Short mmCIF file of C-alpha atoms and ligand atoms in Angstrom, two decimals:
data_model
loop_
_atom_site.label_atom_id
_atom_site.label_comp_id
_atom_site.label_asym_id
_atom_site.label_seq_id
_atom_site.Cartn_x
_atom_site.Cartn_y
_atom_site.Cartn_z
CA MET A 62 0.00 0.00 0.00
CA GLY A 63 1.02 3.64 0.02
CA PHE A 64 2.72 5.18 -2.97
CA PRO A 65 3.37 2.81 -5.86
CA GLU A 66 6.87 1.63 -6.55
CA GLY A 67 8.58 3.89 -9.06
CA PHE A 68 6.45 6.87 -8.05
CA LEU A 69 8.14 9.92 -9.55
CA TRP A 70 8.98 12.34 -6.74
CA GLY A 71 10.65 15.58 -7.68
CA GLY A 72 10.34 19.29 -8.31
CA ALA A 73 9.28 21.61 -11.13
CA THR A 74 10.61 24.84 -12.64
CA ALA A 75 9.99 26.94 -15.74
CA ALA A 76 12.73 28.27 -18.02
CA ASN A 77 11.78 31.93 -17.78
CA GLN A 78 11.51 31.86 -14.00
CA CYS A 79 14.94 30.40 -13.35
CA GLU A 80 17.29 30.37 -16.36
CA GLY A 81 18.05 34.07 -16.87
CA ALA A 82 20.73 34.56 -19.59
CA TYR A 83 17.94 35.93 -21.75
CA ASN A 84 20.34 37.12 -24.46
CA GLU A 85 22.95 34.35 -24.38
CA GLY A 86 23.44 31.30 -26.57
CA GLY A 87 21.65 32.88 -29.52
CA ARG A 88 18.36 33.14 -27.61
CA GLY A 89 15.63 35.42 -28.99
CA LEU A 90 13.24 37.61 -27.03
CA ALA A 91 10.00 36.14 -25.65
CA ASN A 92 6.82 37.51 -24.04
CA VAL A 93 7.99 36.24 -20.63
CA ASP A 94 11.12 38.45 -20.80
CA VAL A 95 9.24 41.72 -21.12
CA ILE A 96 6.88 41.25 -18.17
CA PRO A 97 8.07 43.73 -15.53
CA HIS A 98 8.09 43.51 -11.77
CA GLY A 99 5.84 46.09 -10.15
CA PRO A 100 2.34 47.51 -10.40
CA GLU A 101 2.00 47.16 -14.18
CA ARG A 102 2.79 43.46 -14.21
CA TYR A 103 -0.82 42.34 -14.12
CA ALA A 104 -1.91 44.61 -16.98
CA VAL A 105 0.96 43.29 -19.11
CA THR A 106 0.31 39.60 -18.33
CA ALA A 107 -3.38 40.14 -19.05
CA GLY A 108 -2.68 41.70 -22.46
CA LEU A 109 -4.18 45.02 -21.44
CA ARG A 110 -0.93 46.98 -21.59
CA ARG A 111 1.18 46.47 -24.72
CA MET A 112 4.82 45.98 -23.74
CA LEU A 113 6.70 44.10 -26.46
CA ASP A 114 10.16 45.28 -25.60
CA PHE A 115 12.11 46.46 -22.57
CA GLU A 116 11.13 49.98 -21.53
CA ASP A 117 13.11 52.41 -19.40
CA GLY A 118 12.29 52.61 -15.73
CA TYR A 119 11.22 48.97 -15.29
CA TYR A 120 12.91 45.97 -13.74
CA TYR A 121 12.51 42.71 -15.68
CA PRO A 122 13.26 39.76 -13.36
CA ALA A 123 13.35 37.09 -16.08
CA GLN A 124 16.42 38.64 -17.67
CA THR A 125 18.64 37.13 -15.02
CA ALA A 126 16.21 35.20 -12.74
CA ILE A 127 18.37 32.85 -10.60
CA ASP A 128 20.83 32.35 -13.44
CA MET A 129 20.22 28.64 -13.65
CA TYR A 130 21.58 28.78 -17.19
CA HIS A 131 25.03 28.92 -15.60
CA HIS A 132 24.23 27.05 -12.36
CA TYR A 133 22.28 24.02 -13.58
CA LYS A 134 24.95 21.46 -12.75
CA GLU A 135 25.13 22.65 -9.17
CA ASP A 136 21.34 22.84 -8.92
CA ILE A 137 20.71 19.39 -10.38
CA ALA A 138 23.32 17.98 -7.98
CA LEU A 139 21.28 19.42 -5.10
CA PHE A 140 18.08 17.88 -6.53
CA ALA A 141 19.92 14.58 -6.75
CA GLU A 142 21.02 14.92 -3.14
CA MET A 143 17.34 15.14 -2.18
CA GLY A 144 16.81 11.94 -4.14
CA PHE A 145 14.71 13.39 -6.97
CA LYS A 146 13.39 10.74 -9.33
CA THR A 147 12.23 13.37 -11.78
CA TYR A 148 12.85 17.01 -12.56
CA ARG A 149 10.24 19.00 -14.45
CA LEU A 150 11.67 21.86 -16.47
CA SER A 151 10.63 23.76 -19.54
CA ILE A 152 12.26 24.56 -22.85
CA GLY A 153 12.77 28.21 -23.72
CA TRP A 154 11.20 28.27 -27.20
CA THR A 155 13.44 31.16 -28.25
CA ARG A 156 16.60 29.22 -27.36
CA ILE A 157 15.61 26.74 -30.06
CA PHE A 158 13.93 29.10 -32.55
CA PRO A 159 14.92 32.69 -31.61
CA ASN A 160 12.18 34.21 -33.76
CA GLY A 161 9.87 31.20 -33.83
CA ASP A 162 9.41 31.05 -37.60
CA GLU A 163 12.90 30.07 -38.79
CA GLU A 164 13.41 26.93 -40.86
CA GLU A 165 16.48 25.80 -38.93
CA PRO A 166 16.88 25.55 -35.16
CA ASN A 167 19.64 27.15 -33.10
CA GLU A 168 22.18 24.44 -32.32
CA GLU A 169 23.47 26.20 -29.21
CA GLY A 170 20.03 26.08 -27.62
CA LEU A 171 19.55 22.41 -28.50
CA ALA A 172 22.98 21.57 -27.09
CA PHE A 173 22.21 23.41 -23.84
CA TYR A 174 19.14 21.27 -23.11
CA GLU A 175 20.84 18.10 -24.27
CA ASP A 176 23.57 18.72 -21.76
CA LEU A 177 21.03 19.48 -19.06
CA PHE A 178 19.10 16.25 -19.74
CA ARG A 179 22.34 14.26 -19.69
CA GLU A 180 23.20 15.83 -16.37
CA CYS A 181 19.83 14.67 -15.01
CA LYS A 182 20.36 11.17 -16.36
CA LYS A 183 23.80 11.04 -14.81
CA HIS A 184 22.09 11.45 -11.45
CA GLY A 185 19.33 8.96 -12.25
CA ILE A 186 16.76 11.75 -12.64
CA GLU A 187 14.06 11.37 -15.31
CA PRO A 188 13.44 14.69 -17.08
CA LEU A 189 9.80 15.76 -17.42
CA VAL A 190 9.69 18.46 -20.05
CA THR A 191 7.14 21.21 -20.58
CA ILE A 192 7.41 22.26 -24.21
CA THR A 193 6.11 25.75 -23.53
CA HIS A 194 5.71 27.17 -20.05
CA PHE A 195 4.09 30.50 -20.89
CA ASP A 196 6.68 31.48 -23.47
CA CYS A 197 5.98 32.72 -26.96
CA PRO A 198 8.61 34.38 -29.18
CA ILE A 199 8.11 38.16 -29.39
CA HIS A 200 8.58 38.00 -33.15
CA LEU A 201 5.56 35.70 -33.44
CA ILE A 202 3.52 38.18 -31.42
CA LYS A 203 4.57 41.20 -33.46
CA GLU A 204 4.31 39.47 -36.81
CA TYR A 205 1.34 37.14 -36.33
CA GLY A 206 -0.51 38.24 -33.17
CA GLY A 207 0.60 35.28 -31.04
CA TRP A 208 -1.65 32.26 -30.63
CA ARG A 209 -4.69 34.02 -32.10
CA ASN A 210 -3.13 33.11 -35.44
CA ARG A 211 -3.39 29.54 -36.77
CA LYS A 212 0.05 29.87 -38.28
CA LEU A 213 1.45 29.27 -34.80
CA ILE A 214 0.29 25.67 -35.05
CA GLU A 215 2.83 25.16 -37.85
CA PHE A 216 5.65 26.85 -35.93
CA TYR A 217 4.86 24.78 -32.85
CA LYS A 218 4.86 21.58 -34.94
CA ARG A 219 8.29 22.54 -36.22
CA LEU A 220 9.49 23.11 -32.66
CA VAL A 221 8.21 19.79 -31.32
CA THR A 222 9.49 17.82 -34.30
CA VAL A 223 12.98 19.15 -33.63
CA LEU A 224 12.71 18.44 -29.89
CA PHE A 225 11.33 14.92 -30.22
CA ASN A 226 13.93 13.92 -32.81
CA ARG A 227 16.81 15.41 -30.88
CA TYR A 228 15.86 14.13 -27.41
CA LYS A 229 14.49 10.72 -28.41
CA GLY A 230 15.78 8.23 -25.85
CA LEU A 231 16.66 11.00 -23.40
CA VAL A 232 13.20 12.36 -22.56
CA LYS A 233 10.15 10.19 -22.15
CA TYR A 234 7.58 12.48 -20.45
CA TRP A 235 6.40 15.68 -22.16
CA LEU A 236 3.75 18.29 -21.39
CA THR A 237 2.47 20.31 -24.33
CA PHE A 238 1.34 23.62 -22.73
CA ASN A 239 1.71 24.67 -19.13
CA GLU A 240 -1.64 25.53 -17.50
CA ILE A 241 -3.39 25.79 -20.85
CA ASN A 242 -6.50 27.29 -19.21
CA MET A 243 -4.42 30.33 -18.18
CA ILE A 244 -5.23 31.76 -21.65
CA LEU A 245 -8.57 32.85 -20.22
CA HIS A 246 -6.99 34.61 -17.25
CA LEU A 247 -3.54 35.91 -18.21
CA PRO A 248 -3.68 35.83 -22.03
CA PHE A 249 -0.42 37.66 -22.77
CA MET A 250 1.53 35.37 -20.51
CA GLY A 251 -0.46 32.29 -21.54
CA ALA A 252 -0.64 32.83 -25.30
CA GLY A 253 1.11 36.03 -26.35
CA LEU A 254 -2.17 37.90 -26.80
CA VAL A 255 -2.39 41.69 -26.67
CA PHE A 256 -5.75 43.32 -27.26
CA ASP A 257 -6.59 46.42 -29.18
CA GLU A 258 -9.35 48.71 -28.07
CA GLY A 259 -12.76 47.37 -29.07
CA GLU A 260 -11.60 43.82 -29.85
CA ASP A 261 -13.71 40.86 -28.75
CA ARG A 262 -11.33 39.60 -26.10
CA GLU A 263 -13.27 36.44 -25.34
CA ALA A 264 -13.46 35.41 -29.00
CA ILE A 265 -9.70 35.90 -29.39
CA GLU A 266 -8.96 33.89 -26.25
CA TYR A 267 -11.04 30.95 -27.46
CA GLN A 268 -9.46 31.19 -30.90
CA ALA A 269 -6.03 30.99 -29.26
CA ALA A 270 -7.23 28.14 -27.08
CA HIS A 271 -8.41 26.23 -30.15
CA ASN A 272 -5.09 26.76 -31.89
CA GLU A 273 -3.18 25.52 -28.84
CA LEU A 274 -5.47 22.51 -28.45
CA VAL A 275 -4.93 21.53 -32.07
CA ALA A 276 -1.17 22.13 -31.74
CA SER A 277 -1.15 19.94 -28.63
CA ALA A 278 -2.86 17.09 -30.48
CA TRP A 279 -0.38 17.41 -33.33
CA ALA A 280 2.46 17.22 -30.80
CA THR A 281 1.00 14.01 -29.41
CA LYS A 282 0.81 12.52 -32.90
CA ILE A 283 4.32 13.58 -33.85
CA ALA A 284 5.78 12.29 -30.58
CA HIS A 285 4.19 8.87 -30.92
CA GLU A 286 5.38 8.59 -34.52
CA ILE A 287 8.94 9.53 -33.65
CA ASP A 288 9.10 7.43 -30.52
CA PRO A 289 6.19 5.25 -29.37
CA GLU A 290 7.78 5.19 -25.90
CA MET A 291 7.09 8.89 -25.37
CA LYS A 292 4.24 9.82 -23.05
CA ILE A 293 2.44 13.09 -23.65
CA GLY A 294 0.41 14.92 -21.05
CA CYS A 295 -1.84 17.95 -20.96
CA MET A 296 -1.43 20.41 -18.09
CA LEU A 297 -4.26 22.16 -16.28
CA ALA A 298 -4.24 24.83 -13.59
CA ALA A 299 -6.57 22.73 -11.46
CA GLY A 300 -8.47 23.23 -8.23
CA THR A 301 -12.10 22.23 -7.99
CA VAL A 302 -14.57 25.10 -7.81
CA TYR A 303 -16.83 24.73 -4.77
CA PRO A 304 -20.26 26.27 -4.63
CA TYR A 305 -20.24 29.08 -2.09
CA SER A 306 -23.39 27.59 -0.57
CA CYS A 307 -25.99 24.92 -1.34
CA ARG A 308 -28.13 27.61 -2.92
CA PRO A 309 -28.83 26.10 -6.36
CA GLU A 310 -27.70 29.31 -8.07
CA ASP A 311 -24.28 28.97 -6.40
CA VAL A 312 -24.06 25.29 -7.29
CA ARG A 313 -24.84 26.09 -10.90
CA GLU A 314 -22.26 28.88 -10.91
CA ALA A 315 -19.64 26.45 -9.64
CA GLN A 316 -20.60 23.92 -12.30
CA VAL A 317 -20.14 26.49 -15.06
CA LYS A 318 -16.77 27.58 -13.64
CA ASN A 319 -15.61 23.98 -13.46
CA GLN A 320 -16.64 23.42 -17.07
CA GLU A 321 -14.63 26.49 -18.10
CA ASN A 322 -11.52 24.62 -16.93
CA TYR A 323 -12.54 21.08 -17.85
CA PHE A 324 -13.16 22.28 -21.41
CA PHE A 325 -9.44 22.12 -22.14
CA VAL A 326 -8.87 18.64 -20.76
CA ASP A 327 -12.14 17.40 -22.23
CA VAL A 328 -10.73 18.22 -25.66
CA GLN A 329 -7.23 16.95 -24.93
CA SER A 330 -8.28 13.76 -23.22
CA ARG A 331 -11.64 12.90 -24.80
CA GLY A 332 -10.76 14.19 -28.25
CA SER A 333 -13.65 16.53 -29.09
CA TYR A 334 -15.38 19.70 -28.03
CA PRO A 335 -17.95 18.92 -25.33
CA ASN A 336 -21.52 20.02 -26.08
CA TYR A 337 -21.56 22.62 -23.30
CA ALA A 338 -18.56 24.32 -24.96
CA LYS A 339 -20.09 24.17 -28.45
CA LYS A 340 -23.25 25.78 -27.10
CA PHE A 341 -21.28 28.40 -25.20
CA LEU A 342 -19.35 29.38 -28.33
CA GLU A 343 -22.54 29.43 -30.40
CA ARG A 344 -24.30 31.68 -27.86
CA HIS A 345 -21.36 34.06 -27.81
CA GLY A 346 -21.09 34.15 -31.58
CA ILE A 347 -17.57 32.69 -31.54
CA ASP A 348 -16.33 30.67 -34.50
CA VAL A 349 -12.92 29.12 -33.84
CA GLY A 350 -12.63 27.90 -37.42
CA MET A 351 -12.62 24.17 -36.71
CA THR A 352 -11.55 22.30 -39.86
CA GLU A 353 -12.24 18.67 -40.67
CA GLU A 354 -8.55 18.01 -40.21
CA ASP A 355 -8.62 19.66 -36.76
CA GLU A 356 -11.50 17.42 -35.75
CA ARG A 357 -9.67 14.33 -36.90
CA ILE A 358 -6.37 15.28 -35.26
CA LEU A 359 -8.08 16.05 -31.97
CA ALA A 360 -10.02 12.78 -32.02
CA GLU A 361 -7.10 10.57 -32.94
CA ASN A 362 -4.45 12.04 -30.64
CA THR A 363 -5.60 12.26 -27.08
CA VAL A 364 -3.10 12.57 -24.25
CA ASP A 365 -1.50 9.65 -22.41
CA PHE A 366 -1.81 11.21 -18.97
CA ILE A 367 -3.31 14.22 -17.24
CA SER A 368 -1.01 16.56 -15.40
CA PHE A 369 -2.03 19.53 -13.31
CA SER A 370 -0.97 22.15 -10.81
CA TYR A 371 -2.77 22.43 -7.52
CA TYR A 372 -2.42 25.34 -5.12
CA ASN A 373 -5.96 25.86 -3.94
CA THR A 374 -9.60 25.19 -4.57
CA ARG A 375 -11.86 27.99 -5.73
CA CYS A 376 -15.29 29.05 -4.65
CA ALA A 377 -18.10 30.41 -6.81
CA ALA A 378 -21.06 32.51 -5.83
CA ALA A 379 -23.89 33.54 -8.12
CA PRO A 380 -23.95 37.26 -8.91
CA THR A 381 -27.05 37.53 -6.73
CA THR A 382 -25.29 35.98 -3.72
CA GLU A 383 -23.53 38.30 -1.37
CA ALA A 384 -19.98 37.06 -0.80
CA GLU A 385 -16.54 38.45 -0.11
CA ARG A 386 -14.08 38.03 -3.02
CA THR A 387 -10.51 36.72 -2.88
CA GLU A 388 -7.34 35.96 -4.91
CA GLY A 389 -5.63 32.66 -5.83
CA ASN A 390 -3.40 31.76 -8.76
CA ALA A 391 -4.97 34.21 -11.22
CA PHE A 392 -8.48 32.99 -10.49
CA SER A 393 -10.48 35.31 -8.30
CA GLY A 394 -13.71 34.12 -6.73
CA ALA A 395 -15.74 34.11 -3.56
CA LYS A 396 -13.79 33.84 -0.33
CA ASN A 397 -14.14 30.46 1.33
CA PRO A 398 -14.69 31.25 5.02
CA TYR A 399 -13.49 27.81 6.11
CA LEU A 400 -9.94 28.15 4.81
CA LYS A 401 -6.80 29.80 6.11
CA VAL A 402 -4.88 31.71 3.46
CA SER A 403 -1.20 32.11 2.57
CA GLU A 404 0.63 35.42 2.90
CA TRP A 405 -0.49 36.08 -0.67
CA GLY A 406 -4.13 35.33 0.09
CA TRP A 407 -4.26 31.90 -1.55
CA GLY A 408 -6.55 29.46 0.30
CA ILE A 409 -4.86 26.46 1.89
CA ASP A 410 -6.94 23.36 1.31
CA PRO A 411 -5.28 19.93 1.48
CA LEU A 412 -8.61 18.10 1.49
CA GLY A 413 -9.47 20.09 -1.63
CA PHE A 414 -6.39 18.45 -3.19
CA ARG A 415 -7.90 15.01 -2.61
CA ILE A 416 -11.22 16.25 -3.98
CA THR A 417 -9.56 17.72 -7.10
CA ILE A 418 -7.57 14.53 -7.68
CA ASN A 419 -10.74 12.46 -7.46
CA ASP A 420 -12.67 14.78 -9.74
CA LEU A 421 -10.03 14.53 -12.45
CA TRP A 422 -9.66 10.77 -12.07
CA ASP A 423 -13.43 10.15 -12.17
CA ARG A 424 -13.80 12.29 -15.25
CA TYR A 425 -10.90 11.01 -17.36
CA GLN A 426 -9.74 7.65 -16.01
CA LYS A 427 -6.20 8.34 -17.14
CA PRO A 428 -3.10 8.37 -14.94
CA LEU A 429 -2.62 11.68 -13.14
CA PHE A 430 0.62 13.53 -12.57
CA VAL A 431 0.75 16.36 -10.04
CA VAL A 432 3.33 18.66 -11.56
CA GLU A 433 3.01 21.68 -9.26
CA ASN A 434 2.07 22.11 -5.62
CA GLY A 435 3.61 24.22 -2.89
CA LEU A 436 3.49 27.22 -0.63
CA GLY A 437 4.82 30.62 -1.63
CA ALA A 438 6.09 32.19 1.58
CA LYS A 439 8.61 34.70 2.89
CA ASP A 440 11.66 33.09 4.47
CA GLU A 441 13.86 34.53 7.15
CA VAL A 442 17.54 33.69 7.21
CA ASN A 443 18.87 33.06 10.74
CA PRO A 444 22.20 34.64 11.75
CA ASP A 445 23.95 31.31 11.15
CA GLY A 446 22.50 31.14 7.64
CA SER A 447 19.92 28.42 8.38
CA ILE A 448 16.23 28.75 7.45
CA ASP A 449 13.48 27.11 9.51
CA ASP A 450 10.64 26.81 7.04
CA ASP A 451 8.33 24.65 9.12
CA TYR A 452 5.28 26.32 7.50
CA ARG A 453 6.40 24.93 4.13
CA ILE A 454 6.94 21.47 5.58
CA ASP A 455 3.46 21.58 7.16
CA TYR A 456 1.82 22.61 3.91
CA LEU A 457 3.56 19.90 1.89
CA ARG A 458 3.01 17.23 4.54
CA GLN A 459 -0.73 17.85 4.56
CA HIS A 460 -0.93 17.82 0.78
CA ILE A 461 1.13 14.66 0.45
CA GLU A 462 -1.12 13.00 3.04
CA ALA A 463 -4.16 14.01 1.00
CA MET A 464 -2.60 12.62 -2.17
CA LYS A 465 -1.74 9.42 -0.35
CA ALA A 466 -5.35 9.03 0.74
CA ALA A 467 -6.48 9.53 -2.85
CA ILE A 468 -4.18 6.70 -3.95
CA GLU A 469 -4.63 4.35 -1.01
CA GLU A 470 -8.26 4.84 -0.12
CA ASP A 471 -9.81 6.12 -3.36
CA GLY A 472 -7.75 4.02 -5.76
CA VAL A 473 -6.57 6.84 -7.98
CA GLU A 474 -3.76 6.00 -10.40
CA MET A 475 -0.93 8.48 -10.11
CA LEU A 476 2.46 8.70 -11.80
CA GLY A 477 4.25 11.24 -9.66
CA TYR A 478 4.44 14.49 -7.76
CA THR A 479 6.70 17.46 -8.37
CA THR A 480 6.62 20.40 -5.97
CA TRP A 481 6.71 23.85 -7.50
CA GLY A 482 10.03 25.69 -7.33
CA PRO A 483 12.24 23.23 -5.40
CA ILE A 484 14.78 26.01 -5.67
CA ASP A 485 13.57 29.59 -5.10
CA LEU A 486 12.72 31.28 -8.38
CA VAL A 487 10.88 34.31 -9.76
CA SER A 488 7.14 34.32 -9.08
CA ALA A 489 5.08 34.17 -12.27
CA GLY A 490 2.22 36.10 -10.75
CA THR A 491 4.07 38.91 -9.02
CA GLY A 492 7.64 38.87 -10.36
CA GLU A 493 8.91 38.73 -6.79
CA MET A 494 11.76 36.63 -5.45
CA SER A 495 10.42 36.98 -1.92
CA LYS A 496 7.51 34.66 -2.72
CA ARG A 497 9.61 31.56 -2.17
CA TYR A 498 8.66 27.93 -2.74
CA GLY A 499 12.05 26.25 -2.48
CA PHE A 500 13.86 23.66 -0.41
CA ILE A 501 16.93 25.52 -1.65
CA TYR A 502 17.30 29.19 -0.83
CA VAL A 503 18.71 31.59 -3.40
CA ASP A 504 20.29 34.82 -2.24
CA ARG A 505 18.42 37.23 -4.47
CA ASP A 506 15.88 39.94 -3.67
CA ASP A 507 12.94 41.51 -5.49
CA ALA A 508 15.13 44.16 -7.08
CA GLY A 509 17.72 41.70 -8.37
CA ASN A 510 20.34 42.20 -5.63
CA GLY A 511 22.17 39.28 -4.02
CA THR A 512 24.99 36.83 -4.58
CA LEU A 513 22.79 34.08 -6.11
CA ALA A 514 24.40 31.67 -3.62
CA ARG A 515 22.34 28.53 -2.96
CA SER A 516 21.75 27.13 0.55
CA LYS A 517 19.60 24.37 2.05
CA LYS A 518 16.51 25.14 4.11
CA LYS A 519 15.15 22.87 6.83
CA SER A 520 12.65 21.47 4.30
CA PHE A 521 15.55 20.14 2.20
CA ASP A 522 16.28 17.24 4.56
CA TRP A 523 12.59 16.72 5.21
CA TYR A 524 11.78 16.23 1.52
CA LYS A 525 14.84 14.02 1.15
CA LYS A 526 13.43 11.73 3.84
CA VAL A 527 9.97 11.77 2.24
CA ILE A 528 11.45 10.59 -1.04
CA ALA A 529 13.78 8.04 0.58
CA THR A 530 10.81 6.41 2.33
CA ASN A 531 8.55 6.70 -0.74
CA GLY A 532 6.19 8.99 1.15
CA GLU A 533 5.93 6.81 4.26
CA ASP A 534 7.76 9.06 6.70
CA LEU A 535 6.22 12.51 6.60
CA ALA A 536 7.11 13.53 10.16
C1 LIG B 999 1.58 28.27 -11.79
C2 LIG B 999 2.62 28.41 -12.85
O1 LIG B 999 0.53 29.09 -12.18
O2 LIG B 999 1.83 28.69 -10.50
C3 LIG B 999 4.01 28.75 -12.34
O3 LIG B 999 2.66 27.31 -13.70
C4 LIG B 999 3.90 29.68 -11.16
O4 LIG B 999 4.74 29.27 -13.41
C5 LIG B 999 3.14 28.97 -10.05
O5 LIG B 999 5.12 30.17 -10.71
C6 LIG B 999 3.04 29.73 -8.75
O6 LIG B 999 2.52 31.00 -8.96
P1 LIG B 999 3.29 32.27 -8.45
O7 LIG B 999 2.49 33.42 -8.96
O8 LIG B 999 3.31 32.20 -6.97
O9 LIG B 999 4.65 32.21 -9.04
#
């Protein structure tokens, strides 16, 4: 009983939040580079403020991040010391195709990731690779409008074909798009969308979603043709939406909000648009331009497993219900009065993790992979350099217990679990360094000061023990 043998414990990062070296190795500029720290960050990530290049007077944390580009050997060695079985990382699209629409890839970028994967393998760590974690080449945004344009499907196919051929035998697990449903919440970050005054924002978001869904199915097809051993997963920003009360209007509101997220996985896992989505698009006068070929590709190339991030559940109240509102991983909603919240106002709900896991398993009956979970918190460094992050240990312990119950008592099939940001990195939501998730501390502050030195927190040894005992000893 307990966690299955071979369960893939590890941690997850994204290229733009840790690599830095934004202009080295022939890399081109991407949307994620030009998202500033500070009050305008949200407007930029949401596509409401056009910022397609660096502007004076702003600090851009992704330019240097934690400089993993130059530290990856040291960092992977620390992951190995914790006993990681897997390491989830993402490819910087513009390291491989600096503009996105070139015919030939950039060898320096390909060599960088090859070396990184070999380093993982050397330590017995299985790479789990996100093909795009929020990044889209700036050139594709300026020239084609980002994912609103179908042409991006072709450029993405070119990218994945290069990756699958090059890393065949080195990488088995792939995720097509990080948190694909983020398009509806942070469309510039999620899909390189910027809106002009008067544009139908919703129609453009669903168009971009369609293009990504088709691209994802193509990636699945191409991967299986190149190497039948490859396993392709979708990736959802998950977290079940609870009704604020048993008032039927609240229950219905929660159902609709859940469908808004399930839509993506319904297409990626079941292979067609669900009726509720077709009706929604029809009602809103949205035509995503589905071709016969799209329909066939979607139907024939469903994902092998379902991956997701879980930070919190959400709560929905009907417009006619009076309820306080709250934040949480780009999804605002009604405030759940039963939950404590993190320093950033995100609800803490380990039982909700078990509920979310069950919901996804019941709906899709495909192996699940938790590829993000964790607590963003401020850490204090003691005079001797140590960091006692018991709050992080508590959060993870409770969530791992909930996941264990889902496996042991509910019979859910699960491939693995990677915590978010095993090493401190730049926050996607706020651009801060002080919102830390890591077992490994990085000396870097919100303004980019610090030595970048790495040190172990108390949670480092704790997670090491969790992995060594395959989740049995969580004390
Ligand atoms: C997920 C993203 O939304 O949540 C990550 O996939 C992100 O990129 C993580 O970092 C945590 O969010 P934040 O805003 O605390 O960095």
